[in-house]
CSV table of C-alpha atoms and ligand atoms in Angstrom, one decimal:
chain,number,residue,atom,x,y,z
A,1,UNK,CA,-42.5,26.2,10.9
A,2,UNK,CA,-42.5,22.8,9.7
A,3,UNK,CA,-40.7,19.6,11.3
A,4,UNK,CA,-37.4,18.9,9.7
A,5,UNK,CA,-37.6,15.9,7.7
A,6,UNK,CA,-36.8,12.7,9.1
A,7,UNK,CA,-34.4,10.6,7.2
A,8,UNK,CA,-35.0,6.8,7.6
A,9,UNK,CA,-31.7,4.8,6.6
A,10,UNK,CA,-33.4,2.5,4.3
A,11,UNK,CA,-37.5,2.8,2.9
A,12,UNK,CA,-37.9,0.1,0.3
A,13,UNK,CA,-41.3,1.6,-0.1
A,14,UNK,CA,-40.5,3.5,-2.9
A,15,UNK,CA,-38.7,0.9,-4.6
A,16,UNK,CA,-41.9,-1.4,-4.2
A,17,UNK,CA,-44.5,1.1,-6.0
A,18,UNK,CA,-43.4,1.9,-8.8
A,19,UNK,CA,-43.9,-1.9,-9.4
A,20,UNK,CA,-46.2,-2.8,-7.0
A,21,UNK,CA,-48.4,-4.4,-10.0
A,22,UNK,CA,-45.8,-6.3,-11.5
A,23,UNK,CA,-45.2,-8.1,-8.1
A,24,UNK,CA,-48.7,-8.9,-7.2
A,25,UNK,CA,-48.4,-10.7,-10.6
A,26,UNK,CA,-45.6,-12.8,-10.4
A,27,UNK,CA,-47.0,-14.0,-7.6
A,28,UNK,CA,-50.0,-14.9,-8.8
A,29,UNK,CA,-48.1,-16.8,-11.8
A,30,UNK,CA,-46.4,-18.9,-9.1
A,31,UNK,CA,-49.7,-19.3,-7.3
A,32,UNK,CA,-50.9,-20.5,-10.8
A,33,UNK,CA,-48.5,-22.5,-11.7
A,34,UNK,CA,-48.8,-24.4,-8.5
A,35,UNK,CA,-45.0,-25.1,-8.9
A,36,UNK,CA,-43.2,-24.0,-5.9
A,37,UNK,CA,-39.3,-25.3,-5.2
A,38,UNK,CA,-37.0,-25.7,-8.6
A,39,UNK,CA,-39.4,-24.7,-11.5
A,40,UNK,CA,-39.8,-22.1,-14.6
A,41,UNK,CA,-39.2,-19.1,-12.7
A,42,UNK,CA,-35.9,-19.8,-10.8
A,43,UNK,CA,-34.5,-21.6,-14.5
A,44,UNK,CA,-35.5,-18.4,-15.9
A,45,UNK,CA,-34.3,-15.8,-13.6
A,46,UNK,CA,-31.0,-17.7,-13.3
A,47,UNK,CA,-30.8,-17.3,-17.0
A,48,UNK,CA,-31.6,-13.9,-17.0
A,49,UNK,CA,-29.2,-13.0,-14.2
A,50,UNK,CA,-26.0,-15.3,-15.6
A,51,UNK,CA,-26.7,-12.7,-18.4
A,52,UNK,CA,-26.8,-9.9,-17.0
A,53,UNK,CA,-23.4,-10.6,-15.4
A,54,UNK,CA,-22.4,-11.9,-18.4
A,55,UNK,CA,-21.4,-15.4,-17.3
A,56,UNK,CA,-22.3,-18.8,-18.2
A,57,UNK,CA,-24.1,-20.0,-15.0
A,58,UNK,CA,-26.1,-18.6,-12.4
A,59,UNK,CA,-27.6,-21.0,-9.5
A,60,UNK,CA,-29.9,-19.7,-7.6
A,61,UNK,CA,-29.8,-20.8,-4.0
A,62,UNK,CA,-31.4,-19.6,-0.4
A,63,UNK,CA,-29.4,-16.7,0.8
A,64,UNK,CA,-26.0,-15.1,0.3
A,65,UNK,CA,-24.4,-17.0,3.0
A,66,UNK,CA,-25.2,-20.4,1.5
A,67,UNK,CA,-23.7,-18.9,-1.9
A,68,UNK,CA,-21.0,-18.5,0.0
A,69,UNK,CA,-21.0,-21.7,2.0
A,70,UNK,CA,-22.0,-24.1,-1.6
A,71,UNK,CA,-18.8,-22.1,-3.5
A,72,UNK,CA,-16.5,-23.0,-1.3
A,73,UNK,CA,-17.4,-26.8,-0.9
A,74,UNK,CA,-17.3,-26.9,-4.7
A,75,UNK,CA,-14.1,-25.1,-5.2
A,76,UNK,CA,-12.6,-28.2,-3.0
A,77,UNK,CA,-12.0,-26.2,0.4
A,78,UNK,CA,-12.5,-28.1,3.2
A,79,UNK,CA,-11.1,-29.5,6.5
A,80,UNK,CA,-7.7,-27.8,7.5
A,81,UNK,CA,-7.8,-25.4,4.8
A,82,UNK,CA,-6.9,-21.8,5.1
A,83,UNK,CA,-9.2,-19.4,3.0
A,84,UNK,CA,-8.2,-15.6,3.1
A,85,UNK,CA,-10.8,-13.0,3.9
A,86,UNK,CA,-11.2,-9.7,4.5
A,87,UNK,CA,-11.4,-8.7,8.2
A,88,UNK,CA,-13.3,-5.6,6.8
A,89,UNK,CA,-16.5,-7.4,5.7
A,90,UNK,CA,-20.2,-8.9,7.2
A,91,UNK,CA,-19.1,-11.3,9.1
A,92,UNK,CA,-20.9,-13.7,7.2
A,93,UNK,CA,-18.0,-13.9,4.8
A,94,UNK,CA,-15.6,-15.7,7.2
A,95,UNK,CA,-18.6,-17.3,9.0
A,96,UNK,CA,-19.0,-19.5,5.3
A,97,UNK,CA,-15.6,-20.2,5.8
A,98,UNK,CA,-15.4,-21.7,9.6
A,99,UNK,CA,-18.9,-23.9,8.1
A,100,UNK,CA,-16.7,-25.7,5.8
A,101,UNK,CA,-14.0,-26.6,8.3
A,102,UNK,CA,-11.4,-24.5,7.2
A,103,UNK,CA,-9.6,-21.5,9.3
A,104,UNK,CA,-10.6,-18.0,8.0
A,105,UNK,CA,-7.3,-15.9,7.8
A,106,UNK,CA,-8.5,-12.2,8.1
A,107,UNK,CA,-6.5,-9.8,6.1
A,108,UNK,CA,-6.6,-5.6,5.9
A,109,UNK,CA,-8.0,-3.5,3.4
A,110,UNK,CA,-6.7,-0.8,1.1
A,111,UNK,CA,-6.6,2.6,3.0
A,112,UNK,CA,-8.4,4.3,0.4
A,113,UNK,CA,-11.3,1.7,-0.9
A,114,UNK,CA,-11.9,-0.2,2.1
A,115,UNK,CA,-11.6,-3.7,0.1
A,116,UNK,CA,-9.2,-6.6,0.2
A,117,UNK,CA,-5.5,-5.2,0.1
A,118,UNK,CA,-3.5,-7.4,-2.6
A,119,UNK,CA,-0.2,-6.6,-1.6
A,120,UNK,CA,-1.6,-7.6,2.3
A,121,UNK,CA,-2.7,-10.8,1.1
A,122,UNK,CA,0.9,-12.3,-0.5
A,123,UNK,CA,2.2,-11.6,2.8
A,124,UNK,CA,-0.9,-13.8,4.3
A,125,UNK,CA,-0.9,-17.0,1.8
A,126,UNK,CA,0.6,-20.5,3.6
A,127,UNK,CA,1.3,-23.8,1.9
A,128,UNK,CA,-2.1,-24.7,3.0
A,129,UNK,CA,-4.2,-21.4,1.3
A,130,UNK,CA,-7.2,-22.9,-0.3
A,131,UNK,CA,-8.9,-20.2,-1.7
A,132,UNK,CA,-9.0,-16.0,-1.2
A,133,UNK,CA,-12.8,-14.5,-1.2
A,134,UNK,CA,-12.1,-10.5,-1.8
A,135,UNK,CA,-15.5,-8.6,-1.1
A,136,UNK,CA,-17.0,-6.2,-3.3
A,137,UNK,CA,-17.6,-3.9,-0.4
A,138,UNK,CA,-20.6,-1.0,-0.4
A,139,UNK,CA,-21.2,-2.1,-4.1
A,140,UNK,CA,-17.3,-1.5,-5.4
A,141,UNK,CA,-15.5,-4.4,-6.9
A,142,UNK,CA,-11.8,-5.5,-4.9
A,143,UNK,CA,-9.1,-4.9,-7.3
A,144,UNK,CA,-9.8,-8.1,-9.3
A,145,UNK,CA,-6.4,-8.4,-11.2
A,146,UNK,CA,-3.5,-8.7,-8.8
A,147,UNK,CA,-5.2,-10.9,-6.6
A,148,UNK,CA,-6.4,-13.4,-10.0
A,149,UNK,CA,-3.1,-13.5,-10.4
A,150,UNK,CA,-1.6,-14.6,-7.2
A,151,UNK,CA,-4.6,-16.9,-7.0
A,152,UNK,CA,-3.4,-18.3,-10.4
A,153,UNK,CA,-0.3,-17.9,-9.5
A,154,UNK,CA,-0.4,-20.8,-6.7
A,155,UNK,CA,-3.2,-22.5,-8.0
A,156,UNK,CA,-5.6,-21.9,-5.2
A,157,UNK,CA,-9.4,-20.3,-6.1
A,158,UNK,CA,-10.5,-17.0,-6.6
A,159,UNK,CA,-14.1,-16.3,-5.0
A,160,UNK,CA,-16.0,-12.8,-5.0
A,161,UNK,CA,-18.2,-12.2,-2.2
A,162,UNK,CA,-20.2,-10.2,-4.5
A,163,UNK,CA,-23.4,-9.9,-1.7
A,164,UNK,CA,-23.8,-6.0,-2.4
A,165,UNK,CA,-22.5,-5.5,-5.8
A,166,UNK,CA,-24.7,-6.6,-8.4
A,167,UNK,CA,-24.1,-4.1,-11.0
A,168,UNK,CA,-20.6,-3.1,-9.9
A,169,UNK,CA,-18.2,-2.9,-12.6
A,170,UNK,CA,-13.9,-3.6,-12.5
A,171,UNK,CA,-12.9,-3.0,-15.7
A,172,UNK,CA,-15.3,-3.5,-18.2
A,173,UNK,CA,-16.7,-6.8,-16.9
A,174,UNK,CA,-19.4,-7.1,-14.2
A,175,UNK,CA,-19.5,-8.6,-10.6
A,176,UNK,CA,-20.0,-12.2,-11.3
A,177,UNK,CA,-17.3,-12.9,-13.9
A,178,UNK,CA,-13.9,-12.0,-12.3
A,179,UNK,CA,-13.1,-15.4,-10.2
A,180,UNK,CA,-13.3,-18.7,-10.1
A,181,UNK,CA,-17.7,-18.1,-8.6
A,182,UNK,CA,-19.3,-15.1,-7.6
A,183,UNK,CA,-21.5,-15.4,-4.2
A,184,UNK,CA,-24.9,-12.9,-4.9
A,185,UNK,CA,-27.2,-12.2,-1.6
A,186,UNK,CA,-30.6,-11.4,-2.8
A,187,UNK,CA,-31.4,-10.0,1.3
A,188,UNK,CA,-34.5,-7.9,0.9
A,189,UNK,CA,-32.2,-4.4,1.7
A,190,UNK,CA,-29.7,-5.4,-1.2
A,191,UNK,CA,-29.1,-3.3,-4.8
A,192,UNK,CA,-31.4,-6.6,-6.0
A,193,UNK,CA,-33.3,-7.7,-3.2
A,194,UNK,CA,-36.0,-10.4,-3.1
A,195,UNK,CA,-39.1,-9.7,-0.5
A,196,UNK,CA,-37.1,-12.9,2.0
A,197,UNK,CA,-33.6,-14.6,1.5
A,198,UNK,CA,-32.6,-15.9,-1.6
A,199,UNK,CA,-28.9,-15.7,-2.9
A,200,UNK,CA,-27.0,-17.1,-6.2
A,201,UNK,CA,-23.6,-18.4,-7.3
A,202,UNK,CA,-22.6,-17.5,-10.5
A,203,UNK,CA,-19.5,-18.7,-12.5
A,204,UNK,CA,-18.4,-19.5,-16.2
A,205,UNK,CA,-17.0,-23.1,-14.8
A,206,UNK,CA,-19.1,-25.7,-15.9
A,207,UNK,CA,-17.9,-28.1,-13.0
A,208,UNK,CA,-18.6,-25.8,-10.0
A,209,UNK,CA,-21.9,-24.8,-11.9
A,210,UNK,CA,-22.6,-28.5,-11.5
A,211,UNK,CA,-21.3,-29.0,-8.0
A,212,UNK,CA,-23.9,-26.4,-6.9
A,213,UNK,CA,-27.0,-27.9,-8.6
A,214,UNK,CA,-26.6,-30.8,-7.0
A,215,UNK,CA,-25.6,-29.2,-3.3
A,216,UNK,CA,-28.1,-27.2,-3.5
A,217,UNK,CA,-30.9,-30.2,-3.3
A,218,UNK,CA,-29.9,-32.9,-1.5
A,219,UNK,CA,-26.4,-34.3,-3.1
A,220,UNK,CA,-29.0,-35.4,-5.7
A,221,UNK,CA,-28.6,-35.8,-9.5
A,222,UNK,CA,-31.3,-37.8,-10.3
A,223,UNK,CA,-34.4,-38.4,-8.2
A,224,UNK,CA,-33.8,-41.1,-5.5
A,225,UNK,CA,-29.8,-41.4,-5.7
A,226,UNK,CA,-28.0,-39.2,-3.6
A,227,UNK,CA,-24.0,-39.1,-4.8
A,228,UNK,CA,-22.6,-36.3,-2.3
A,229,UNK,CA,-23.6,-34.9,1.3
A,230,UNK,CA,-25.6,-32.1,-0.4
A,231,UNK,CA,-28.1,-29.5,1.5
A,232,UNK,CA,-31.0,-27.8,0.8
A,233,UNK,CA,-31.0,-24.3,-0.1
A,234,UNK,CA,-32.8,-23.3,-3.1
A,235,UNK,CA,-34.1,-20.1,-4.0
A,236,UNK,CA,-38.1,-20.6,-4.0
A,237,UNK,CA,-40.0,-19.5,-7.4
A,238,UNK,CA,-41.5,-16.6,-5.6
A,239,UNK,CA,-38.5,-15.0,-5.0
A,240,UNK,CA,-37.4,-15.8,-8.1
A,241,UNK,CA,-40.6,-14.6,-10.0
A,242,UNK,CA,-40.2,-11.4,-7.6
A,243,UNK,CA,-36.3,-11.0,-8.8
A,244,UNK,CA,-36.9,-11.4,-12.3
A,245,UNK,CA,-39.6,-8.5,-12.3
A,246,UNK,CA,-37.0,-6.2,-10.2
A,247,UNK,CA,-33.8,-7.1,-12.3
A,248,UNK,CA,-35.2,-5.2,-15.7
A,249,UNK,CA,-35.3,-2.5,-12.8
A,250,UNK,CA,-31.7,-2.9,-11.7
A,251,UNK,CA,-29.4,-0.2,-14.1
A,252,UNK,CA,-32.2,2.4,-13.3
A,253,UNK,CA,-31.8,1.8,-9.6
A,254,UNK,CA,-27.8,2.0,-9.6
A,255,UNK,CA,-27.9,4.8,-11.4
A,256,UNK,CA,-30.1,6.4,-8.7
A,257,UNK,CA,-28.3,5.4,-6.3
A,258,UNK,CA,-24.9,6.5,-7.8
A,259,UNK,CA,-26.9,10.1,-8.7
A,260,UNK,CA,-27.7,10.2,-4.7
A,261,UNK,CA,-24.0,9.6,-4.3
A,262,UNK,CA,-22.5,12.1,-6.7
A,263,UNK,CA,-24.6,14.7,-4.9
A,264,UNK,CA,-23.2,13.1,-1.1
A,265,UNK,CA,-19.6,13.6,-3.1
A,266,UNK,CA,-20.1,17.3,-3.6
A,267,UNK,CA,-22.1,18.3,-0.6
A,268,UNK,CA,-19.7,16.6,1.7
A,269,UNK,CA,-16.5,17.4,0.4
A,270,UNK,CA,-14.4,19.3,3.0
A,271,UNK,CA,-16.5,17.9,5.5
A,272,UNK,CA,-16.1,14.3,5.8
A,273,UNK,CA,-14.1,11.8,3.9
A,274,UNK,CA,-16.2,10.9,1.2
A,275,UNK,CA,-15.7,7.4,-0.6
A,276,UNK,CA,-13.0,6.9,-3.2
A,277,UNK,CA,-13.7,4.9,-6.4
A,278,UNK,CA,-10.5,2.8,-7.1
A,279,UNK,CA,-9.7,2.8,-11.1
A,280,UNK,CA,-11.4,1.2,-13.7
A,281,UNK,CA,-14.2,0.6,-11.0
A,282,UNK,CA,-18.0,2.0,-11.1
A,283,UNK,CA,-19.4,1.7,-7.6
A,284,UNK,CA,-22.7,1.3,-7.6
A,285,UNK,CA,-23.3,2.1,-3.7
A,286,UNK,CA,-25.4,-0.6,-1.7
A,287,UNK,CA,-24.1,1.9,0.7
A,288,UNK,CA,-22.8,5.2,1.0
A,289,UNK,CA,-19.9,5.5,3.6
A,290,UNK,CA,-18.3,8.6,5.2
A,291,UNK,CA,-15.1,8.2,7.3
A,292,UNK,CA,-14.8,10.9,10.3
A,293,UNK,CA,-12.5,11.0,13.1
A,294,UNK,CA,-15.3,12.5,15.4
A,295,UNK,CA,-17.7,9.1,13.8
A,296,UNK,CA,-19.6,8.9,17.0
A,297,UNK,CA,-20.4,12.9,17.7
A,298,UNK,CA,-21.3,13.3,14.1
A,299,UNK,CA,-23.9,10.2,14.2
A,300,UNK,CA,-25.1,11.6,17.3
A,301,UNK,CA,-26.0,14.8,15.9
A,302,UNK,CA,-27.9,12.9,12.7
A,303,UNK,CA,-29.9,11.5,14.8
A,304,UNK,CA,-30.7,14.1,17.4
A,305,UNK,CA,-31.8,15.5,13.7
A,306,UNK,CA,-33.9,12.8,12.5
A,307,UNK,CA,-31.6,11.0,10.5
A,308,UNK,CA,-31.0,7.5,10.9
A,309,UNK,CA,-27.1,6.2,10.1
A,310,UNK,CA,-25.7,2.7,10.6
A,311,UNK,CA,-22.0,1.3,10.6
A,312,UNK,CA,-20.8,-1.2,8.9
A,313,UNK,CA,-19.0,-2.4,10.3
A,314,UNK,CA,-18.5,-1.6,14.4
A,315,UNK,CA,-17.0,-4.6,15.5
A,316,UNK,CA,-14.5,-6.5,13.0
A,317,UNK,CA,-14.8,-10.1,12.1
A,318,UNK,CA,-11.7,-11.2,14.0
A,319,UNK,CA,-12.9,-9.3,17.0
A,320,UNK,CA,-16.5,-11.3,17.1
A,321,UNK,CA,-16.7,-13.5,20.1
A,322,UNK,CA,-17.3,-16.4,17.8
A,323,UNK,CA,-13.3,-15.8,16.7
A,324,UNK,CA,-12.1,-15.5,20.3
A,325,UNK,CA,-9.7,-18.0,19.7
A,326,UNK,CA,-8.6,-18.1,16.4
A,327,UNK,CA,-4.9,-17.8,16.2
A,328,UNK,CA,-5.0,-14.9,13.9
A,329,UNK,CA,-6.8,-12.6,15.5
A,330,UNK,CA,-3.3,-10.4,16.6
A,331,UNK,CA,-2.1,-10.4,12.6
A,332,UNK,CA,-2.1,-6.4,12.1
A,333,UNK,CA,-5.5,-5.4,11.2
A,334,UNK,CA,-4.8,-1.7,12.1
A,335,UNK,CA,-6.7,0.1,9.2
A,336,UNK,CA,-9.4,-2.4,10.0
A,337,UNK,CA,-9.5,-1.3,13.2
A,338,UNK,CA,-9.1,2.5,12.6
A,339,UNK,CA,-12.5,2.1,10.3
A,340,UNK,CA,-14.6,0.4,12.8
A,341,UNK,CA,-14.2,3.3,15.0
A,342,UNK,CA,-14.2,6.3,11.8
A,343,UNK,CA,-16.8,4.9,9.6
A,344,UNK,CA,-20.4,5.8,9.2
A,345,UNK,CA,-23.2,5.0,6.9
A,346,UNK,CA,-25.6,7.1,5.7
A,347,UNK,CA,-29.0,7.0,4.1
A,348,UNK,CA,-29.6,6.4,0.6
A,349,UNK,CA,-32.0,4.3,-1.0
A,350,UNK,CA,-33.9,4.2,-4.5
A,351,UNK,CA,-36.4,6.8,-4.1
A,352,UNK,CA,-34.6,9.3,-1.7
A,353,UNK,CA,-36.0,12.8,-1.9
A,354,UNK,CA,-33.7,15.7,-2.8
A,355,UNK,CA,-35.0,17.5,0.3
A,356,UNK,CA,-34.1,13.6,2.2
A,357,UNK,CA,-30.5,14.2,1.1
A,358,UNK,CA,-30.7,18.1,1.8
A,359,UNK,CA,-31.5,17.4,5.2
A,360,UNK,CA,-28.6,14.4,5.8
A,361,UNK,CA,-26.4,17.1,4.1
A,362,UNK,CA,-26.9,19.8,6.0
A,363,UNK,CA,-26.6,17.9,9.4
A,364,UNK,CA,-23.1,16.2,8.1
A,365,UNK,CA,-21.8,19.9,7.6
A,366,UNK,CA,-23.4,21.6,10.7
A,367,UNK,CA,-20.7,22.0,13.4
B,401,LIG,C1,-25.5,-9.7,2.9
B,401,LIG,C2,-24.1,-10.2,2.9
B,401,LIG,C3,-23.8,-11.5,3.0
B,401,LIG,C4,-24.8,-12.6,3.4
B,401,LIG,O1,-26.0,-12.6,2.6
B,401,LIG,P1,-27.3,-13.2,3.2
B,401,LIG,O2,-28.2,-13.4,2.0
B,401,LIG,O3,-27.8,-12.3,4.2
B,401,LIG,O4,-27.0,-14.6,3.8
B,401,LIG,C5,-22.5,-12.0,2.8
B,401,LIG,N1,-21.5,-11.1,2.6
B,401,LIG,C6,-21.8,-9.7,2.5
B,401,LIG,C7,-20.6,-8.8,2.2
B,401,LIG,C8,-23.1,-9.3,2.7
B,401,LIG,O5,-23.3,-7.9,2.6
């Protein structure tokens, strides 16, 4: 008899081969070029990427966390601001937040989709509400509209933390166009991942595209004069020479990973909660998350199997010690809390085998 197979929870080898060429080559262009920080390859995948979101401006910067960090400085949030976030989410999201001086206020999700809940967040908006960053969580969009419109509707900004949903769709339009800026973590694990950090804002505003370029290096706009308290964070030409060559792979790779779903959806059903795609969303699935009252049996019996799970998330943002004393912590975060203790995450990854998925399958539905 042979050994089962085991199941790692992510293997970006098979990702990497099929292009393995490719990559060796766009490094050698950067080695060639000789041009290492801000040159062709970052103007050119920031081109290439603002298109395929189909917005005006893409900046690439050094990870997802400074996209977030740079949006929020140029969208004017600062000291004694309040900026709503999810308390569902990396915690990375509010972290940006607390960077800028302002007070993350951590708000519940939607039963169903796991992302920001609009109707929580009216209750959640103050006089001093700077900005709301909904996250675009497992690589489905937040439901875009209603919370555009109370963002518009007290003048305060929009920002999608948009970290692991390149690709994802709400309505017709792609991650990247449906706020004020769109924060893009290029983390190596990610539906677009660099091989290091790297991360991108992208917007169709002009001003915060401008704001960025210059945070980004220094405060500076032309060499020598300095005109804000800038930072660096670029995103290197290797990473963006790497990026470009994996973003003409990035529809084939969703749709992969949303075929690896679809057969999760059916071989699951009755035996987990599988996830729910809100309307007028497409998921593209930077991960694939089951909900189970028995959570922590079920993930022991994957991996007395061979199959590796994670959870995202086990311990909520307003419960990290870093937030032990933010005043907010006791707002009522209850289906946040429920899905720390019910959620678990299972393998999938471009280039999962059939029998890979057999195996997680028939270990989900073994009692
Ligand atoms: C990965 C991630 C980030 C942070 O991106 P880094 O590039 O790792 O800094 C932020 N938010 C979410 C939701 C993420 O998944």
């Amino acid at each position: 008899m042979s050994a089962p197979a085991v199941v790692p929870f992510v293997d970006l080898r098979g990702q990497h081969a099929a292009m393995e060429g490719q990559l060796r080559d766009a490094i050698e262009r950067v080695i060639g070029s000789s041009q290492f920080v801000l040159g062709p390859e970052g103007e050119a995948f920031e081109t290439e990427f603002a298109a395929y979101c189909g917005a005006r401006h893409c900046v690439g910067v050094g990870s997802g966390s400074d996209a977030l960090r740079l949006a929020l400085l140029a969208c004017g949030v600062g000291e004694s601001d309040e900026v709503i976030v999810p308390a569902h989410t990396f915690v990375s999201t509010a972290l940006a937040v607390s960077w800028v001086g302002a007070t993350p206020v951590f708000v519940d999700v939607e039963p169903t989709t796991y992302t920001l809940d609009p109707a929580r967040v009216e209750a959640a908006l103050t006089p001093r509400t700077r900005a709301i960053v909904p996250v675009h969580l497992y690589g489905q969009c937040a439901d875009m509209t209603p919370l555009a419109a109370l963002a518009q509707d007290r003048g305060i900004r929009l920002i999608e933390d948009a970290a692991q949903a390149h690709g994802a769709e709400y309505r017709d339009a792609r991650a990247g166009t449906l706020g004020d800026a769109a924060c893009f973590s290029f983390y190596p694990t990610k539906n677009l991942g660099a091989l290091g950090d790297g991360g991108a804002v992208v917007t169709n505003d002009d001003e915060i595209a401008e704001l960025i370029h210059g945070l980004r290096d220094y405060g500076r706009v032309e060499k020598y004069r300095h005109t804000t308290l800038g930072y660096n964070s670029r995103l290197d030409e290797v990473q963006a020479a790497v990026l470009r060559e994996k973003l003409t792979y990035l529809d084939t790779w969703n749709e992969a990973r949303e075929r690896a779903a679809a057969f999760y959806d059916e071989a699951l059903a009755g035996s987990v909660a599988t996830p729910t795609v809100g309307a007028d969303r497409r998921h593209v699935y930077h991960l694939y998350v089951v909900r189970s009252p028995a959570r922590d049996l079920l993930a022991a019996r994957l991996t007395e199997g061979g199959v590796a799970t994670q959870i995202h998330y086990p311990v909520p943002a307003h419960r990290q010690p870093v937030y032990r004393s933010l005043p907010h912590r006791a707002l009522g975060l209850a289906r946040t809390e429920t899905l720390a203790r019910e959620l678990l995450s299972l393998p999938l990854f471009v280039g999962i085998s059939a029998s890979q998925l057999e195996r997680v399958a028939e270990l989900v539905r073994a009692r």
